[in-house]
mmCIF file of C-alpha atoms in Angstrom:
data_model
loop_
_atom_site.group_PDB
_atom_site.id
_atom_site.type_symbol
_atom_site.label_atom_id
_atom_site.label_comp_id
_atom_site.label_asym_id
_atom_site.label_seq_id
_atom_site.Cartn_x
_atom_site.Cartn_y
_atom_site.Cartn_z
ATOM 1 C CA ALA A 1 42.030 79.737 -65.341
ATOM 2 C CA LYS A 2 39.476 78.256 -67.737
ATOM 3 C CA LEU A 3 39.586 81.392 -69.888
ATOM 4 C CA LYS A 4 43.373 81.168 -70.119
ATOM 5 C CA ALA A 5 43.098 77.506 -71.042
ATOM 6 C CA GLY A 6 40.552 78.275 -73.737
ATOM 7 C CA LYS A 7 37.799 76.281 -72.079
ATOM 8 C CA PRO A 8 34.143 77.378 -71.937
ATOM 9 C CA VAL A 9 33.151 79.318 -68.823
ATOM 10 C CA PRO A 10 29.577 79.155 -67.458
ATOM 11 C CA PRO A 11 27.852 82.515 -66.924
ATOM 12 C CA LYS A 12 28.216 84.115 -63.501
ATOM 13 C CA PRO A 13 25.033 83.524 -61.459
ATOM 14 C CA LYS A 14 23.222 86.637 -60.292
ATOM 15 C CA LEU A 15 23.122 87.466 -56.603
ATOM 16 C CA PRO A 16 19.822 86.590 -54.919
ATOM 17 C CA GLN A 17 17.416 89.353 -53.985
ATOM 18 C CA LEU A 18 17.781 90.767 -50.492
ATOM 19 C CA ASN A 19 15.216 89.641 -47.958
ATOM 20 C CA SER A 20 14.619 90.450 -44.291
ATOM 21 C CA GLY A 21 17.081 87.746 -43.270
ATOM 22 C CA SER A 22 19.941 88.578 -45.611
ATOM 23 C CA ARG A 23 19.634 92.329 -44.998
ATOM 24 C CA LYS A 24 21.049 91.813 -41.494
ATOM 25 C CA ASN A 25 24.317 90.563 -43.008
ATOM 26 C CA VAL A 26 24.689 92.956 -45.939
ATOM 27 C CA THR A 27 25.798 96.581 -45.699
ATOM 28 C CA GLY A 28 26.133 99.367 -48.206
ATOM 29 C CA TYR A 29 23.238 98.302 -50.413
ATOM 30 C CA ALA A 30 20.981 101.191 -49.339
ATOM 31 C CA ILE A 31 22.979 103.554 -47.144
ATOM 32 C CA THR A 32 26.372 104.855 -48.245
ATOM 33 C CA PHE A 33 28.634 107.517 -46.795
ATOM 34 C CA GLU A 34 29.950 110.266 -49.020
ATOM 35 C CA ARG A 35 32.287 111.789 -46.455
ATOM 36 C CA GLU A 36 34.840 110.216 -44.140
ATOM 37 C CA VAL A 37 35.071 111.937 -40.761
ATOM 38 C CA LYS A 38 38.874 111.614 -40.735
ATOM 39 C CA GLU A 39 39.040 113.784 -43.838
ATOM 40 C CA LEU A 40 36.732 116.539 -42.568
ATOM 41 C CA SER A 41 38.041 119.869 -41.321
ATOM 42 C CA ASP A 42 37.316 121.037 -37.776
ATOM 43 C CA GLU A 43 34.777 123.486 -39.197
ATOM 44 C CA GLU A 44 32.974 120.768 -41.175
ATOM 45 C CA LEU A 45 32.733 118.608 -38.060
ATOM 46 C CA CYS A 46 30.673 121.385 -36.436
ATOM 47 C CA THR A 47 28.179 121.722 -39.278
ATOM 48 C CA ASP A 48 24.425 121.753 -38.627
ATOM 49 C CA GLN A 49 23.554 120.293 -42.028
ATOM 50 C CA PRO A 50 21.309 117.227 -41.552
ATOM 51 C CA LEU A 51 22.546 113.814 -42.701
ATOM 52 C CA PHE A 52 25.875 115.470 -43.523
ATOM 53 C CA LEU A 53 27.948 112.312 -44.001
ATOM 54 C CA TYR A 54 25.563 110.376 -46.231
ATOM 55 C CA SER A 55 25.589 110.349 -50.014
ATOM 56 C CA GLN A 56 22.929 112.324 -51.838
ATOM 57 C CA LYS A 57 21.183 109.116 -52.877
ATOM 58 C CA SER A 58 21.080 107.916 -49.269
ATOM 59 C CA LYS A 59 19.783 111.288 -48.063
ATOM 60 C CA GLU A 60 16.945 111.148 -50.577
ATOM 61 C CA LEU A 61 16.101 107.556 -49.614
ATOM 62 C CA ILE A 62 16.047 108.334 -45.882
ATOM 63 C CA THR A 63 14.009 111.508 -46.367
ATOM 64 C CA SER A 64 11.439 109.960 -48.704
ATOM 65 C CA THR A 65 11.066 106.880 -46.481
ATOM 66 C CA CYS A 66 10.561 108.960 -43.350
ATOM 67 C CA ASN A 67 8.044 111.242 -45.088
ATOM 68 C CA SER A 68 5.922 108.328 -46.295
ATOM 69 C CA VAL A 69 5.876 106.118 -43.179
ATOM 70 C CA LYS A 70 2.453 105.452 -41.687
ATOM 71 C CA VAL A 71 1.261 103.429 -38.690
ATOM 72 C CA GLU A 72 -1.761 101.354 -39.665
ATOM 73 C CA GLY A 73 -4.842 101.157 -37.466
ATOM 74 C CA GLN A 74 -4.614 97.365 -37.217
ATOM 75 C CA LEU A 75 -1.716 94.977 -36.598
ATOM 76 C CA ARG A 76 -1.394 92.953 -39.796
ATOM 77 C CA ASN A 77 1.359 90.453 -40.565
ATOM 78 C CA PRO A 78 3.412 91.483 -37.510
ATOM 79 C CA HIS A 79 7.180 91.296 -37.526
ATOM 80 C CA PRO A 80 8.601 88.070 -36.013
ATOM 81 C CA LEU A 81 9.977 90.056 -33.063
ATOM 82 C CA ILE A 82 6.465 91.315 -32.312
ATOM 83 C CA VAL A 83 5.066 87.769 -32.453
ATOM 84 C CA GLU A 84 7.872 86.645 -30.173
ATOM 85 C CA HIS A 85 7.071 89.425 -27.698
ATOM 86 C CA ILE A 86 3.351 88.554 -27.623
ATOM 87 C CA GLN A 87 4.132 84.893 -26.956
ATOM 88 C CA GLN A 88 6.692 85.697 -24.270
ATOM 89 C CA ILE A 89 4.356 88.063 -22.395
ATOM 90 C CA GLU A 90 1.606 85.431 -22.443
ATOM 91 C CA TYR A 91 4.055 82.881 -21.055
ATOM 92 C CA ARG A 92 5.166 85.258 -18.292
ATOM 93 C CA GLU A 93 1.584 85.935 -17.248
ATOM 94 C CA ILE A 94 0.983 82.200 -16.914
ATOM 95 C CA MET A 95 4.160 81.815 -14.846
ATOM 96 C CA LYS A 96 3.157 84.697 -12.569
ATOM 97 C CA LYS A 97 -0.211 83.092 -11.837
ATOM 98 C CA LYS A 98 1.406 79.737 -11.135
ATOM 99 C CA ASN A 99 4.125 81.272 -8.941
ATOM 100 C CA PRO A 100 2.819 84.507 -7.365
ATOM 101 C CA ASN A 101 5.761 84.611 -4.955
ATOM 102 C CA TYR A 102 8.091 85.308 -7.851
ATOM 103 C CA LEU A 103 6.953 88.941 -7.852
ATOM 104 C CA ASN A 104 8.313 89.386 -4.329
ATOM 105 C CA SER A 105 11.750 88.152 -5.349
ATOM 106 C CA PRO A 106 14.472 90.478 -6.650
ATOM 107 C CA TYR A 107 15.168 87.772 -9.239
ATOM 108 C CA TRP A 108 11.574 87.431 -10.429
ATOM 109 C CA PHE A 109 12.436 88.287 -14.035
ATOM 110 C CA ARG A 110 15.096 85.600 -14.186
ATOM 111 C CA ASN A 111 12.742 83.071 -12.604
ATOM 112 C CA ILE A 112 9.819 83.520 -14.983
ATOM 113 C CA SER A 113 11.483 84.554 -18.231
ATOM 114 C CA THR A 114 13.154 82.194 -20.650
ATOM 115 C CA LYS A 115 14.453 84.899 -22.965
ATOM 116 C CA SER A 116 14.683 88.635 -23.555
ATOM 117 C CA VAL A 117 12.414 90.374 -26.039
ATOM 118 C CA ILE A 118 11.809 93.920 -27.266
ATOM 119 C CA ASP A 119 11.682 96.283 -24.312
ATOM 120 C CA ILE A 120 7.999 97.314 -24.227
ATOM 121 C CA ARG A 121 6.554 98.444 -20.898
ATOM 122 C CA VAL A 122 2.889 99.333 -21.332
ATOM 123 C CA SER A 123 -0.512 98.426 -19.920
ATOM 124 C CA LYS A 124 -2.651 95.751 -21.562
ATOM 125 C CA GLU A 125 -4.950 98.470 -22.866
ATOM 126 C CA LEU A 126 -2.138 100.047 -24.917
ATOM 127 C CA SER A 127 -0.268 96.872 -25.888
ATOM 128 C CA ASN A 128 -1.847 96.676 -29.353
ATOM 129 C CA ARG A 129 -1.023 100.317 -30.032
ATOM 130 C CA ALA A 130 2.553 99.790 -28.837
ATOM 131 C CA TYR A 131 2.919 96.740 -31.107
ATOM 132 C CA ARG A 132 1.693 98.691 -34.137
ATOM 133 C CA ILE A 133 4.185 101.491 -33.451
ATOM 134 C CA ILE A 134 7.166 99.170 -32.976
ATOM 135 C CA ASP A 135 6.104 96.952 -35.884
ATOM 136 C CA THR A 136 6.021 99.971 -38.198
ATOM 137 C CA PHE A 137 9.317 101.233 -36.825
ATOM 138 C CA ILE A 138 11.147 97.924 -37.451
ATOM 139 C CA LYS A 139 9.677 97.422 -40.925
ATOM 140 C CA THR A 140 10.697 100.977 -41.860
ATOM 141 C CA ILE A 141 14.323 100.828 -40.739
ATOM 142 C CA GLU A 142 15.105 97.376 -42.188
ATOM 143 C CA PRO A 143 15.149 98.575 -45.841
ATOM 144 C CA LEU A 144 17.485 101.330 -44.578
ATOM 145 C CA GLU A 145 19.956 98.724 -43.270
ATOM 146 C CA GLY A 146 18.532 98.971 -39.757
ATOM 147 C CA SER A 147 17.744 96.131 -37.394
ATOM 148 C CA VAL A 148 16.634 95.315 -33.861
ATOM 149 C CA ASN A 149 18.986 93.187 -31.790
ATOM 150 C CA ILE A 150 17.820 91.521 -28.595
ATOM 151 C CA THR A 151 20.459 91.560 -25.842
ATOM 152 C CA PRO A 152 20.320 88.804 -23.197
ATOM 153 C CA CYS A 153 19.842 90.373 -19.762
ATOM 154 C CA SER A 154 19.164 88.671 -16.442
ATOM 155 C CA ASP A 155 16.975 91.352 -14.883
ATOM 156 C CA ARG A 156 15.057 93.000 -17.737
ATOM 157 C CA ASP A 157 14.270 93.029 -21.419
ATOM 158 C CA CYS A 158 16.923 94.776 -23.458
ATOM 159 C CA CYS A 159 17.074 95.548 -27.153
ATOM 160 C CA ASN A 160 19.310 97.683 -29.334
ATOM 161 C CA ILE A 161 18.440 99.486 -32.521
ATOM 162 C CA HIS A 162 21.211 99.316 -35.099
ATOM 163 C CA ILE A 163 21.511 101.564 -38.108
ATOM 164 C CA PRO A 164 24.781 101.975 -40.058
ATOM 165 C CA ASP A 165 27.595 102.816 -37.608
ATOM 166 C CA TYR A 166 25.147 103.567 -34.798
ATOM 167 C CA TRP A 167 23.803 101.604 -31.824
ATOM 168 C CA THR A 168 21.184 102.740 -29.358
ATOM 169 C CA GLU A 169 19.371 100.944 -26.539
ATOM 170 C CA THR A 170 15.639 101.386 -26.983
ATOM 171 C CA THR A 171 12.578 101.269 -24.727
ATOM 172 C CA LEU A 172 8.914 101.923 -25.520
ATOM 173 C CA TYR A 173 7.045 102.667 -22.304
ATOM 174 C CA GLU A 174 3.824 104.083 -20.955
ATOM 175 C CA GLU A 175 4.271 106.831 -18.417
ATOM 176 C CA THR A 176 3.041 106.129 -14.882
ATOM 177 C CA VAL A 177 2.108 108.055 -11.742
ATOM 178 C CA ASP A 178 2.079 106.931 -8.133
ATOM 179 C CA GLU A 179 -1.243 107.429 -6.357
ATOM 180 C CA ARG A 180 -1.391 107.130 -2.603
ATOM 181 C CA ILE A 181 -3.892 104.575 -1.330
ATOM 182 C CA LYS A 182 -6.461 106.261 0.860
ATOM 183 C CA GLY A 183 -5.894 105.536 4.530
ATOM 184 C CA ARG A 184 -2.538 103.874 3.883
ATOM 185 C CA ARG A 185 1.081 104.869 3.512
ATOM 186 C CA SER A 186 1.543 102.827 0.352
ATOM 187 C CA TYR A 187 1.028 103.823 -3.277
ATOM 188 C CA ASN A 188 -0.452 102.310 -6.400
ATOM 189 C CA THR A 189 1.294 102.740 -9.728
ATOM 190 C CA LYS A 190 -1.150 103.872 -12.370
ATOM 191 C CA TYR A 191 -0.637 104.043 -16.123
ATOM 192 C CA THR A 192 -1.416 107.401 -17.721
ATOM 193 C CA GLY A 193 -2.089 106.309 -21.313
ATOM 194 C CA ARG A 194 0.794 108.435 -22.598
ATOM 195 C CA LEU A 195 3.435 106.575 -24.604
ATOM 196 C CA SER A 196 7.105 107.491 -24.932
ATOM 197 C CA ILE A 197 10.018 105.926 -26.738
ATOM 198 C CA LYS A 198 13.576 106.388 -25.493
ATOM 199 C CA PHE A 199 16.898 105.890 -27.280
ATOM 200 C CA VAL A 200 20.141 105.808 -25.289
ATOM 201 C CA SER A 201 23.301 105.987 -27.401
ATOM 202 C CA GLN A 202 25.751 103.143 -26.819
ATOM 203 C CA LEU A 203 28.662 105.446 -27.622
ATOM 204 C CA TYR A 204 27.641 108.406 -25.444
ATOM 205 C CA LYS A 205 25.449 107.400 -22.515
ATOM 206 C CA ASP A 206 24.532 111.031 -21.882
ATOM 207 C CA ASN A 207 23.100 111.257 -25.392
ATOM 208 C CA THR A 208 19.442 110.283 -24.869
ATOM 209 C CA LEU A 209 16.557 110.927 -27.253
ATOM 210 C CA ILE A 210 12.975 110.776 -25.927
ATOM 211 C CA PHE A 211 9.845 111.160 -28.025
ATOM 212 C CA THR A 212 6.477 111.450 -26.257
ATOM 213 C CA ASP A 213 2.792 111.536 -27.086
ATOM 214 C CA GLU A 214 1.491 115.060 -27.441
ATOM 215 C CA SER A 215 -2.092 116.264 -27.590
ATOM 216 C CA ASP A 216 -1.775 117.262 -31.244
ATOM 217 C CA ASN A 217 1.075 114.973 -32.224
ATOM 218 C CA SER A 218 0.742 111.312 -31.246
ATOM 219 C CA LEU A 219 3.729 108.958 -31.289
ATOM 220 C CA GLU A 220 2.308 107.310 -34.419
ATOM 221 C CA LYS A 221 2.680 110.614 -36.295
ATOM 222 C CA GLN A 222 6.261 111.018 -35.106
ATOM 223 C CA ILE A 223 7.708 107.727 -36.418
ATOM 224 C CA GLY A 224 9.095 109.322 -39.581
ATOM 225 C CA ASN A 225 10.700 112.133 -37.624
ATOM 226 C CA ILE A 226 12.071 109.651 -35.065
ATOM 227 C CA ILE A 227 13.813 107.579 -37.723
ATOM 228 C CA PHE A 228 15.149 110.679 -39.492
ATOM 229 C CA THR A 229 16.470 111.966 -36.152
ATOM 230 C CA LEU A 230 18.224 108.645 -35.463
ATOM 231 C CA PHE A 231 20.032 108.727 -38.811
ATOM 232 C CA ASN A 232 20.974 112.348 -38.274
ATOM 233 C CA ASP A 233 22.156 111.551 -34.750
ATOM 234 C CA ALA A 234 24.265 108.738 -36.193
ATOM 235 C CA CYS A 235 26.089 111.351 -38.311
ATOM 236 C CA ARG A 236 26.464 113.741 -35.416
ATOM 237 C CA SER A 237 27.754 110.992 -33.127
ATOM 238 C CA LYS A 238 30.454 110.034 -35.621
ATOM 239 C CA MET A 239 31.487 113.665 -35.997
ATOM 240 C CA LYS A 240 31.323 114.229 -32.247
ATOM 241 C CA HIS A 241 33.549 111.200 -31.686
ATOM 242 C CA GLU A 242 36.058 112.514 -34.225
ATOM 243 C CA GLN A 243 36.021 115.927 -32.519
ATOM 244 C CA TRP A 244 36.693 114.247 -29.177
ATOM 245 C CA SER A 245 39.441 112.123 -30.728
ATOM 246 C CA ARG A 246 41.174 115.166 -32.224
ATOM 247 C CA LYS A 247 40.847 117.073 -28.963
ATOM 248 C CA TRP A 248 42.349 114.121 -27.092
ATOM 249 C CA ASP A 249 45.225 113.898 -29.602
ATOM 250 C CA ARG A 250 45.921 117.624 -29.237
ATOM 251 C CA GLU A 251 45.875 117.349 -25.453
ATOM 252 C CA GLN A 252 48.259 114.385 -25.547
ATOM 253 C CA LYS A 253 50.620 116.247 -27.871
ATOM 254 C CA GLU A 254 50.501 119.302 -25.621
ATOM 255 C CA LYS A 255 51.164 117.107 -22.580
ATOM 256 C CA GLU A 256 54.152 115.560 -24.352
ATOM 257 C CA ILE A 257 55.481 119.013 -25.261
ATOM 258 C CA GLN A 258 55.104 120.117 -21.638
ATOM 259 C CA ARG A 259 56.726 116.899 -20.413
ATOM 260 C CA GLN A 260 59.727 117.381 -22.686
ATOM 261 C CA LEU A 261 59.956 121.044 -21.669
ATOM 262 C CA LYS A 262 59.848 120.080 -17.980
ATOM 263 C CA GLU A 263 62.520 117.466 -18.595
ATOM 264 C CA LYS A 264 64.765 120.057 -20.260
ATOM 265 C CA GLN A 265 64.074 122.574 -17.494
ATOM 266 C CA ASP A 266 64.953 120.031 -14.806
ATOM 267 C CA GLU A 267 68.140 119.125 -16.658
ATOM 268 C CA GLU A 268 69.058 122.789 -17.101
ATOM 269 C CA ASN A 269 68.334 123.563 -13.443
ATOM 270 C CA SER A 270 70.471 120.628 -12.389
ATOM 271 C CA ARG A 271 73.390 121.853 -14.495
ATOM 272 C CA LEU A 272 72.903 125.398 -13.244
ATOM 273 C CA LYS A 273 72.869 124.201 -9.660
ATOM 274 C CA LYS A 274 76.183 122.431 -10.184
ATOM 275 C CA VAL A 275 77.700 125.469 -11.893
ATOM 276 C CA VAL A 276 76.549 127.708 -9.031
ATOM 277 C CA GLU A 277 78.031 125.248 -6.568
ATOM 278 C CA LYS A 278 81.320 125.308 -8.471
ATOM 279 C CA ALA A 279 81.282 129.101 -8.580
ATOM 280 C CA ASN A 280 80.704 129.243 -4.821
ATOM 281 C CA ASN A 281 83.443 126.725 -4.177
ATOM 282 C CA PHE A 282 85.749 128.631 -6.516
ATOM 283 C CA GLN A 283 85.145 131.770 -4.459
ATOM 284 C CA ILE A 284 85.601 129.803 -1.203
ATOM 285 C CA ALA A 285 88.890 128.387 -2.515
ATOM 286 C CA LYS A 286 90.007 131.937 -3.343
ATOM 287 C CA ASN A 287 89.064 133.107 0.140
ATOM 288 C CA LEU A 288 90.898 130.183 1.746
ATOM 289 C CA ARG A 289 94.076 131.080 -0.117
ATOM 290 C CA GLU A 290 93.709 134.696 1.028
ATOM 291 C CA LEU A 291 93.232 133.391 4.563
ATOM 292 C CA ALA A 292 96.329 131.214 4.330
ATOM 293 C CA LYS A 293 98.303 134.175 3.020
ATOM 294 C CA ALA A 294 97.078 136.390 5.861
ATOM 295 C CA ILE A 295 97.921 133.790 8.478
ATOM 296 C CA ASN A 296 101.385 133.388 6.999
ATOM 297 C CA ALA A 297 101.963 137.144 7.010
ATOM 298 C CA LYS A 298 100.991 137.678 10.643
ATOM 299 C CA SER A 299 102.209 134.445 12.185
ATOM 300 C CA ASP A 300 104.825 134.767 14.914
ATOM 301 C CA ASN A 301 105.525 131.091 14.909
ATOM 302 C CA ILE A 302 105.921 130.027 11.293
ATOM 303 C CA GLN A 303 106.828 126.463 12.219
ATOM 304 C CA ASP A 304 103.647 125.918 14.289
ATOM 305 C CA ASP A 305 101.305 127.460 11.695
ATOM 306 C CA SER A 306 102.875 126.045 8.536
ATOM 307 C CA SER A 307 101.034 122.722 8.724
ATOM 308 C CA TYR A 308 97.724 124.501 9.334
ATOM 309 C CA VAL A 309 98.321 126.879 6.426
ATOM 310 C CA GLN A 310 99.217 123.961 4.159
ATOM 311 C CA TRP A 311 96.022 122.168 5.206
ATOM 312 C CA ILE A 312 94.006 125.270 4.243
ATOM 313 C CA LEU A 313 95.750 125.449 0.877
ATOM 314 C CA ASP A 314 95.117 121.746 0.225
ATOM 315 C CA LYS A 315 91.413 122.174 0.978
ATOM 316 C CA ALA A 316 91.336 125.247 -1.275
ATOM 317 C CA ASP A 317 92.779 123.152 -4.095
ATOM 318 C CA TYR A 318 90.236 120.424 -3.320
ATOM 319 C CA LEU A 319 87.300 122.859 -3.581
ATOM 320 C CA ASP A 320 88.696 124.699 -6.608
ATOM 321 C CA PRO A 321 86.764 123.377 -9.659
ATOM 322 C CA THR A 322 89.633 124.387 -11.975
ATOM 323 C CA ILE A 323 92.065 122.016 -10.272
ATOM 324 C CA CYS A 324 91.944 118.236 -10.311
ATOM 325 C CA LYS A 325 93.343 117.270 -6.966
ATOM 326 C CA LYS A 326 92.694 114.261 -4.775
ATOM 327 C CA ASP A 327 92.224 114.714 -1.061
ATOM 328 C CA GLU A 328 93.635 111.865 1.033
ATOM 329 C CA ILE A 329 90.410 111.617 3.015
ATOM 330 C CA LEU A 330 87.693 113.156 0.797
ATOM 331 C CA GLY A 331 88.924 111.845 -2.551
ATOM 332 C CA TYR A 332 88.241 113.760 -5.812
ATOM 333 C CA LYS A 333 85.680 116.543 -6.010
ATOM 334 C CA TYR A 334 85.947 118.280 -9.416
ATOM 335 C CA SER A 335 87.935 117.888 -12.595
ATOM 336 C CA VAL A 336 88.458 120.453 -15.321
ATOM 337 C CA LYS A 337 89.553 117.684 -17.666
ATOM 338 C CA SER A 338 86.113 116.042 -17.866
ATOM 339 C CA ASN A 339 82.430 116.948 -17.857
ATOM 340 C CA GLU A 340 81.438 113.679 -16.180
ATOM 341 C CA ASP A 341 80.658 115.553 -12.945
ATOM 342 C CA GLU A 342 77.901 117.428 -14.813
ATOM 343 C CA GLU A 343 75.970 114.222 -15.660
#
């Protein structure tokens, strides 16, 4: 409006730089999609090419980021969610000592916890290692438009990892074994020192990814591969959903075709049934007239049989679908002048 009026216009201010806070509300700055699943062919939806939907620039960014990620040996400048988890665990330990009976209650988590945090289930000995792994994971996915979202739960910690168009519930845990207490029937749960991280897709609950410590490949060394796999799984989930959607559409169309066919078949059978009934009645009417004629020909007492013969002829006319005749008692049956009786 100022330009049209010939007035000076101040320069447009530049957008501020993205930071960890604003990244959660901005999309498309790092990860972009080159292909839309709706436009893909059925063959393309079945492709095994990694990161198939992303643009070339996004593929290169994801690949280079995952190849360069490294878990440091010390926890420095931890992510706010890590700090929050440390503080919450310390608070829970204090509450457990003050109220030991809470552990015997099915609602112990609700009683001692004021909030949910990242779902980390490890021994104290491995807590620092677990924090370093999760801290590296979060700081790596955030520049790729990823984030960790804490979900309020009443009975457990619950967090979801979000990357573009993909949600997965995530747990980092230390595997355990149950050891029977000598001389007793009870068991002690013992940590094994082996860490695993699990991702359960929010779209397909049966789609679960688990990565575990291996003798020659610790979880720290797998972080890059884990993140790459999540982005690739995001593509595959979108394509899988589109495949399911198309299959469902085809099934619904086929069901509608079969429903319409069944409707036509039922209608045709109904008409055929009526035609067959008319044909039978036509033949019966013909037979009745033959019967009346035979009775007339052989009757010794024409006067006594005439009313009976006339009654037979009237009923023949009533049954005959080519004649529109009303019976005094039965009313109308068929009419050749209208097709209303076929409806």
